[in-house]
Coordinates of C-alpha atoms in Angstrom, one line a residue:
X1384 CA 71.8 -3.3 1.2
X1385 CA 69.6 -4.2 4.3
X1386 CA 67.0 -2.0 5.5
X1387 CA 66.2 -2.2 9.1
X1388 CA 63.5 -0.7 11.8
X1389 CA 62.4 -1.0 15.2
X1390 CA 59.5 0.3 17.0
X1391 CA 59.1 1.1 20.8
X1392 CA 55.3 1.3 22.3
X1393 CA 53.5 2.4 25.2
X1394 CA 51.0 0.1 24.0
X1395 CA 51.1 -3.2 23.4
X1396 CA 51.3 -3.1 19.0
X1397 CA 51.1 -5.8 16.3
X1398 CA 53.7 -7.4 13.8
X1399 CA 51.5 -5.6 10.7
X1400 CA 53.4 -2.2 11.9
X1401 CA 56.6 -3.7 11.7
X1402 CA 55.6 -5.0 8.3
X1403 CA 54.4 -1.7 6.7
X1404 CA 57.4 0.1 8.1
X1405 CA 59.9 -2.2 5.9
X1406 CA 57.5 -2.6 3.1
X1407 CA 57.7 1.0 2.4
X1408 CA 61.6 1.0 2.0
X1409 CA 61.4 -2.0 -0.3
X1410 CA 63.5 -0.5 -2.9
X1411 CA 66.2 -0.6 -0.8
X1412 CA 66.4 -4.6 -0.2
X1413 CA 65.8 -7.6 -2.2
X1414 CA 62.9 -9.2 -1.4
X1415 CA 65.3 -12.2 0.1
X1416 CA 63.7 -12.5 3.6
X1417 CA 61.9 -10.8 6.7
X1418 CA 62.4 -11.3 10.4
X1419 CA 61.7 -10.0 13.7
X1420 CA 62.1 -10.2 17.4
X1421 CA 59.6 -9.2 20.0
X1422 CA 59.7 -8.2 23.3
X1423 CA 57.5 -6.8 26.0
X1424 CA 55.2 -9.3 25.0
X1425 CA 51.6 -8.8 25.2
X1426 CA 48.5 -11.0 23.6
X1427 CA 48.6 -14.7 24.9
X1428 CA 52.1 -14.4 25.8
X1429 CA 51.3 -11.0 28.6
X1430 CA 50.9 -13.5 31.7
X1431 CA 54.0 -16.0 31.5
X1432 CA 56.5 -12.5 31.2
X1433 CA 59.1 -14.4 33.9
X1434 CA 59.0 -17.8 31.8
X1435 CA 61.3 -19.1 28.5
X1436 CA 59.7 -19.0 25.5
X1437 CA 61.2 -21.1 23.1
X1438 CA 60.7 -19.8 19.1
X1439 CA 62.2 -22.5 16.9
X1440 CA 61.0 -23.9 12.9
X1441 CA 61.7 -26.6 12.8
X1442 CA 60.8 -30.7 11.0
X1443 CA 58.5 -33.2 12.7
X1444 CA 61.8 -35.0 13.8
X1445 CA 63.2 -31.3 15.1
X1446 CA 59.8 -30.8 17.1
X1447 CA 60.2 -34.0 18.5
X1448 CA 64.1 -34.5 19.7
X1449 CA 63.4 -30.6 21.3
X1450 CA 60.8 -31.5 23.2
X1451 CA 62.4 -34.8 24.6
X1452 CA 65.5 -32.5 25.3
X1453 CA 63.7 -30.0 27.5
X1454 CA 61.8 -32.9 29.4
X1455 CA 64.9 -34.7 30.0
X1456 CA 66.0 -31.5 31.6
X1457 CA 63.6 -31.1 33.6
X1458 CA 61.3 -28.1 32.0
X1459 CA 57.5 -28.0 31.8
X1460 CA 55.5 -26.8 28.9
X1461 CA 52.9 -24.2 29.7
X1462 CA 52.0 -22.2 27.1
X1463 CA 52.1 -23.6 23.3
X1464 CA 50.9 -21.7 20.5
X1465 CA 50.6 -22.7 16.7
X1466 CA 50.3 -19.8 14.1
X1467 CA 47.8 -20.3 11.8
X1468 CA 49.6 -20.1 8.4
X1469 CA 48.1 -19.7 4.7
X1470 CA 49.6 -21.8 2.2
X1471 CA 48.5 -20.0 -0.9
X1472 CA 49.8 -20.9 -4.1
X1473 CA 52.5 -18.9 -5.5
X1474 CA 53.4 -17.3 -2.3
X1475 CA 57.5 -17.0 -2.6
X1476 CA 58.7 -18.2 1.1
X1477 CA 60.8 -21.2 1.8
X1478 CA 58.9 -22.4 4.6
X1479 CA 59.4 -25.1 7.2
X1480 CA 56.9 -27.8 8.1
X1481 CA 56.7 -26.3 12.1
X1482 CA 56.7 -23.3 14.0
X1483 CA 57.4 -23.5 17.6
X1484 CA 56.3 -20.8 19.9
X1485 CA 56.5 -22.5 23.7
X1486 CA 56.6 -21.2 27.1
X1487 CA 57.9 -23.4 30.0
X1488 CA 58.1 -23.7 33.6
X1489 CA 61.9 -23.9 34.9
X1490 CA 62.9 -27.2 36.6
X1491 CA 62.0 -27.6 40.1
X1492 CA 65.0 -26.9 41.1
X1493 CA 65.6 -23.5 39.8
X1494 CA 61.8 -22.1 40.2
X1495 CA 62.9 -19.9 42.8
X1496 CA 66.9 -20.1 42.0
X1497 CA 69.1 -17.3 41.2
X1498 CA 69.0 -15.3 38.5
X1499 CA 72.1 -16.0 36.9
X1500 CA 71.5 -19.4 37.0
X1501 CA 68.3 -19.4 35.1
X1502 CA 70.1 -17.4 32.9
X1503 CA 73.5 -19.7 32.5
X1504 CA 70.7 -22.5 32.2
X1505 CA 68.8 -20.8 29.6
X1506 CA 71.5 -20.0 27.3
X1507 CA 73.0 -23.7 27.4
X1508 CA 70.1 -25.7 26.5
X1509 CA 69.4 -23.5 23.5
X1510 CA 72.8 -24.3 22.4
X1511 CA 72.4 -27.5 23.2
X1512 CA 69.1 -28.0 21.1
X1513 CA 71.1 -26.1 18.4
X1514 CA 73.7 -28.2 18.3
X1515 CA 71.4 -31.4 18.1
X1516 CA 69.1 -30.1 15.5
X1517 CA 71.9 -28.4 13.1
X1518 CA 73.9 -31.5 11.8
X1519 CA 70.7 -33.2 9.6
X1520 CA 69.2 -29.2 9.4
X1521 CA 66.1 -30.5 11.8
X1522 CA 65.4 -27.3 12.9
X1523 CA 66.4 -23.7 13.8
X1524 CA 66.4 -22.8 17.3
X1525 CA 66.3 -18.8 17.4
X1526 CA 65.3 -17.6 21.2
X1527 CA 64.7 -19.4 24.2
X1528 CA 64.1 -16.6 26.2
X1529 CA 62.0 -14.9 29.1
X1530 CA 59.5 -12.3 27.3
X1531 CA 61.2 -12.6 23.5
X1532 CA 59.6 -13.9 20.7
X1533 CA 61.7 -14.4 16.8
X1534 CA 60.5 -15.3 13.8
X1535 CA 62.9 -15.5 11.0
X1536 CA 62.0 -16.9 6.9
X1537 CA 63.6 -16.9 3.6
X1538 CA 61.0 -15.2 0.8
X1539 CA 59.5 -12.3 0.1
X1540 CA 58.3 -10.1 2.8
X1541 CA 54.9 -9.5 1.8
X1542 CA 54.4 -13.2 1.4
X1543 CA 56.0 -14.0 4.7
X1544 CA 53.2 -11.8 5.9
X1545 CA 50.7 -13.4 4.4
X1546 CA 51.8 -16.7 5.2
X1547 CA 51.6 -16.1 8.5
X1548 CA 48.2 -13.7 8.7
X1549 CA 49.8 -11.0 10.1
X1550 CA 49.2 -8.2 7.6
X1551 CA 45.7 -8.0 9.9
X1552 CA 45.9 -6.8 13.3
X1553 CA 44.6 -9.4 16.1
X1554 CA 45.2 -9.1 20.0
X1555 CA 46.8 -12.4 20.3
X1556 CA 50.3 -11.6 19.2
X1557 CA 51.8 -8.6 20.5
X1558 CA 55.0 -6.4 21.7
X1559 CA 55.8 -3.2 22.9
X1560 CA 59.4 -3.6 21.4
X1561 CA 59.5 -4.9 17.6
X1562 CA 63.1 -4.8 15.5
X1563 CA 62.8 -6.2 11.9
X1564 CA 64.9 -6.6 9.0
X1565 CA 64.2 -7.1 5.3
X1566 CA 66.7 -8.8 3.2
X1567 CA 68.3 -12.6 3.9
X1568 CA 72.1 -12.5 4.2
X1569 CA 73.6 -12.2 1.0
X1570 CA 77.7 -12.2 2.1
X1571 CA 78.0 -16.1 2.8
X1572 CA 75.6 -18.7 2.7
X1573 CA 72.0 -17.9 2.8
X1574 CA 70.7 -19.7 6.2
X1575 CA 67.8 -18.6 8.8
X1576 CA 70.6 -17.9 11.2
X1577 CA 72.1 -15.4 9.1
X1578 CA 69.0 -13.1 9.3
X1579 CA 69.1 -10.1 11.3
X1580 CA 68.1 -10.0 14.1
X1581 CA 70.2 -11.5 16.4
X1582 CA 69.4 -12.7 19.9
X1583 CA 71.5 -13.5 23.0
X1584 CA 70.3 -13.4 27.0
X1585 CA 67.4 -10.8 25.9
X1586 CA 70.0 -8.4 23.9
X1587 CA 68.7 -8.3 20.4
X1588 CA 71.4 -6.5 17.7
X1589 CA 70.6 -5.3 14.0
X1590 CA 72.9 -3.7 11.5
X1591 CA 72.6 -2.1 8.1
X1592 CA 75.9 -2.2 6.5
X1593 CA 79.1 -4.5 6.6
X1594 CA 81.4 -5.0 8.9
X1595 CA 84.7 -5.1 7.2
X1596 CA 86.6 -6.2 11.0
X1597 CA 84.4 -9.2 10.8
X1598 CA 87.3 -11.7 10.7
X1599 CA 89.3 -9.8 13.7
X1600 CA 85.9 -9.9 15.3
X1601 CA 85.4 -13.2 14.8
X1602 CA 88.6 -14.5 16.1
X1603 CA 88.5 -12.5 19.7
X1604 CA 85.1 -13.2 20.2
X1605 CA 85.1 -16.9 20.0
X1606 CA 87.4 -17.0 23.1
X1607 CA 85.4 -14.4 25.5
X1608 CA 82.1 -16.5 25.9
X1609 CA 80.5 -19.8 25.1
X1610 CA 77.3 -18.3 23.7
X1611 CA 79.4 -16.4 20.9
X1612 CA 79.3 -18.9 17.9
X1613 CA 77.5 -19.3 14.1
X1614 CA 78.9 -15.7 12.6
X1615 CA 76.8 -16.7 9.8
X1616 CA 76.5 -12.9 9.6
X1617 CA 79.5 -10.2 10.2
X1618 CA 76.9 -8.3 11.7
X1619 CA 76.7 -10.9 14.4
X1620 CA 79.7 -9.4 16.1
X1621 CA 77.7 -6.3 16.7
X1622 CA 75.2 -8.4 19.5
X1623 CA 78.7 -10.6 20.9
X1624 CA 80.2 -7.0 21.8
X1625 CA 76.7 -5.6 23.1
X1626 CA 76.3 -8.4 25.4
X1627 CA 80.2 -8.9 26.5
X1628 CA 80.2 -5.0 26.8
X1629 CA 76.7 -4.5 29.1
X1630 CA 76.1 -8.0 30.3
X1631 CA 79.9 -9.4 31.0
X1632 CA 81.9 -6.4 31.6
X1633 CA 79.1 -4.7 33.2
X1634 CA 79.7 -1.3 31.4
X1635 CA 77.3 1.9 30.9
X1636 CA 75.4 1.2 27.2
X1637 CA 77.5 4.9 26.6
X1638 CA 80.8 2.9 26.3
X1639 CA 79.7 0.3 23.7
X1640 CA 80.3 2.9 21.1
X1641 CA 83.6 3.9 22.6
X1642 CA 84.2 0.0 21.7
X1643 CA 83.1 -0.3 18.4
X1644 CA 84.2 3.0 17.4
X1645 CA 87.2 4.3 19.4
X1646 CA 87.9 8.0 19.2
X1647 CA 91.4 9.1 17.6
X1648 CA 93.9 8.9 20.5
X1649 CA 94.4 12.6 20.0
X1650 CA 90.7 13.3 20.9
X1651 CA 91.3 10.6 23.8
X1652 CA 93.8 13.1 25.3
X1653 CA 91.7 15.2 25.5
X1654 CA 89.2 14.2 28.0
X1655 CA 88.7 13.5 31.3
X1656 CA 88.0 10.1 30.7
X1657 CA 91.2 9.3 28.9
X1658 CA 92.5 6.7 30.8
X1659 CA 89.6 4.8 30.9
X1660 CA 89.5 5.1 27.0
X1661 CA 92.8 4.3 26.5
X1662 CA 92.3 1.4 28.1
X1663 CA 89.3 0.4 26.2
X1664 CA 91.2 1.1 23.0
X1665 CA 94.3 -1.1 24.6
X1666 CA 92.4 -3.7 25.7
X1667 CA 89.4 -4.7 22.9
X1668 CA 91.0 -3.0 20.6
X1669 CA 89.4 -6.5 18.3
X1670 CA 86.2 -5.7 18.8
X1671 CA 86.6 -2.4 17.3
X1672 CA 84.4 -2.3 13.6
X1673 CA 84.5 -0.6 10.1
X1674 CA 82.6 0.0 7.2
X1675 CA 79.4 1.2 6.4
X1676 CA 76.8 0.3 9.2
X1677 CA 73.8 1.8 11.4
X1678 CA 73.4 -0.7 14.4
X1679 CA 69.8 -0.9 16.2
X1680 CA 69.8 -2.5 19.8
X1681 CA 67.5 -3.7 22.3
X1682 CA 68.5 -4.1 26.0
X1683 CA 67.0 -7.1 28.8
X1684 CA 64.8 -4.2 29.8
X1685 CA 63.7 -3.7 27.0
X1686 CA 65.4 0.1 25.9
X1687 CA 66.7 0.2 23.0
X1688 CA 69.1 2.4 21.0
X1689 CA 70.7 3.1 17.6
X1690 CA 74.5 4.5 16.7
X1691 CA 76.3 4.6 13.1
X1692 CA 79.8 3.6 12.4
X1693 CA 82.3 6.3 12.5
X1694 CA 81.8 7.9 9.5
X1695 CA 78.1 7.6 9.1
X1696 CA 78.1 6.1 5.7
X1697 CA 74.9 4.6 6.5
X1698 CA 71.4 6.5 7.7
X1699 CA 68.8 6.3 9.8
X1700 CA 66.2 8.2 11.4
X1701 CA 64.1 8.6 14.6
X1702 CA 60.5 9.4 14.7
X1703 CA 57.8 9.9 17.7
X1704 CA 54.7 10.4 18.6
X1705 CA 53.1 10.4 22.1
X1706 CA 53.1 6.6 22.2
X1707 CA 55.5 5.0 19.8
X1708 CA 59.0 5.5 19.0
X1709 CA 60.4 4.1 15.6
X1710 CA 63.4 3.9 14.3
X1711 CA 64.2 3.3 10.6
X1712 CA 66.8 3.2 7.6
X1713 CA 64.7 5.4 5.9
X1714 CA 62.1 8.6 6.7
X1715 CA 59.5 6.8 4.5
X1716 CA 59.1 4.6 7.1
X1717 CA 58.1 6.3 9.6
X1718 CA 56.3 8.3 7.3
X1719 CA 53.9 5.0 6.3
X1720 CA 53.5 4.1 10.1
X1721 CA 53.8 7.4 12.4
X1722 CA 52.0 9.8 9.5
X1723 CA 50.8 12.6 11.6
X1724 CA 53.6 13.0 13.8
X1725 CA 55.6 16.2 14.5
X1726 CA 58.3 15.9 11.9
X1727 CA 60.2 18.2 12.7
X1728 CA 61.4 16.4 16.1
X1729 CA 62.7 14.0 13.6
X1730 CA 66.2 12.8 15.2
X1731 CA 69.2 11.9 12.6
X1732 CA 71.9 10.8 14.8
X1733 CA 75.6 11.6 13.8
X1734 CA 78.4 9.6 13.9
X1735 CA 79.6 10.4 17.2
X1736 CA 76.8 9.7 19.4
X1737 CA 74.6 6.9 21.0
X1738 CA 70.4 7.5 21.1
X1739 CA 68.9 5.8 23.8
X1740 CA 64.8 5.1 24.1
X1741 CA 63.8 4.5 27.9
X1742 CA 60.8 2.6 28.7
X1743 CA 58.8 5.8 29.6
X1744 CA 59.9 6.9 25.5
X1745 CA 62.2 9.6 26.6
X1746 CA 65.4 9.7 24.0
X1747 CA 68.7 10.6 25.6
X1748 CA 71.3 11.7 22.8
X1749 CA 74.8 10.7 24.5
X1750 CA 78.1 12.1 22.7
X1751 CA 81.0 10.0 22.3

């Protein structure tokens, strides 16, 4: 079983908090990997929020290929951060030769361009980089987006934290939103792309569970958008549906729940929005999910949410204090990072709601 967690704070926080959140749940996962996506960046990236940052793990040749492709497209690097690693003997980590976190300025013709043009270019460049590096396994391109950094690695989460010097907080590498998962993919081949969280155009999603409608989702999603690729994990479908419903269709977030876990027809008939809900069931039936799962998502505006499967077969809890909200697979994770909170205010979402956290940390519960 996976373990997932998310942190949203008014202050910038260091990834050590995410590691602590996940370590307390270590009996629930197999110590085969750790991955995280950071939104709303602080530290060295804070002054470059409007420019895209490339997150990649690669060989020397992979780095060369990627930088040549970006340079040819007109991107100019304005910031490079290379994490100081600590390769101690005996660490359980399948490390890559290089970890690339580079911020670029847009090509000149798009620096004052329309937002959609910039978004389309960033997606196309990430897909092009992945296609170039994939054949000979020269690298893994996780995200190329403003105000987002992604790290994925295979091995023991504790050792991964040690290798990247993430156990000791500092003010160089921080964010206001961090999502994290422990455990590499075990349904299919173990590859870095399969590790949650997954990111696409400012959207991030991760899940604790499995999707038994995976093949139905995949067959439908492949035709919807050029960015829906890979499918190394059944949980990638959760991200692609989120992106499609919210970004492509422009629907409010609350309708995401109606797409992935639609209400029974007899309940739909009793609602004022019955026509809309029936249309969703008819047109997007292949995006329905099934099986035990809890989903955590982040939107491009950095707001965060969680929801469960239609029977709530996987646990999730939300805890908070004055400055921080934490979502976790297990309450012990929140106990570790927010021990002084008022535990009586913890929220255990039910199977018929989305719990959303805004940038002011206001918590909203939307009943399906």
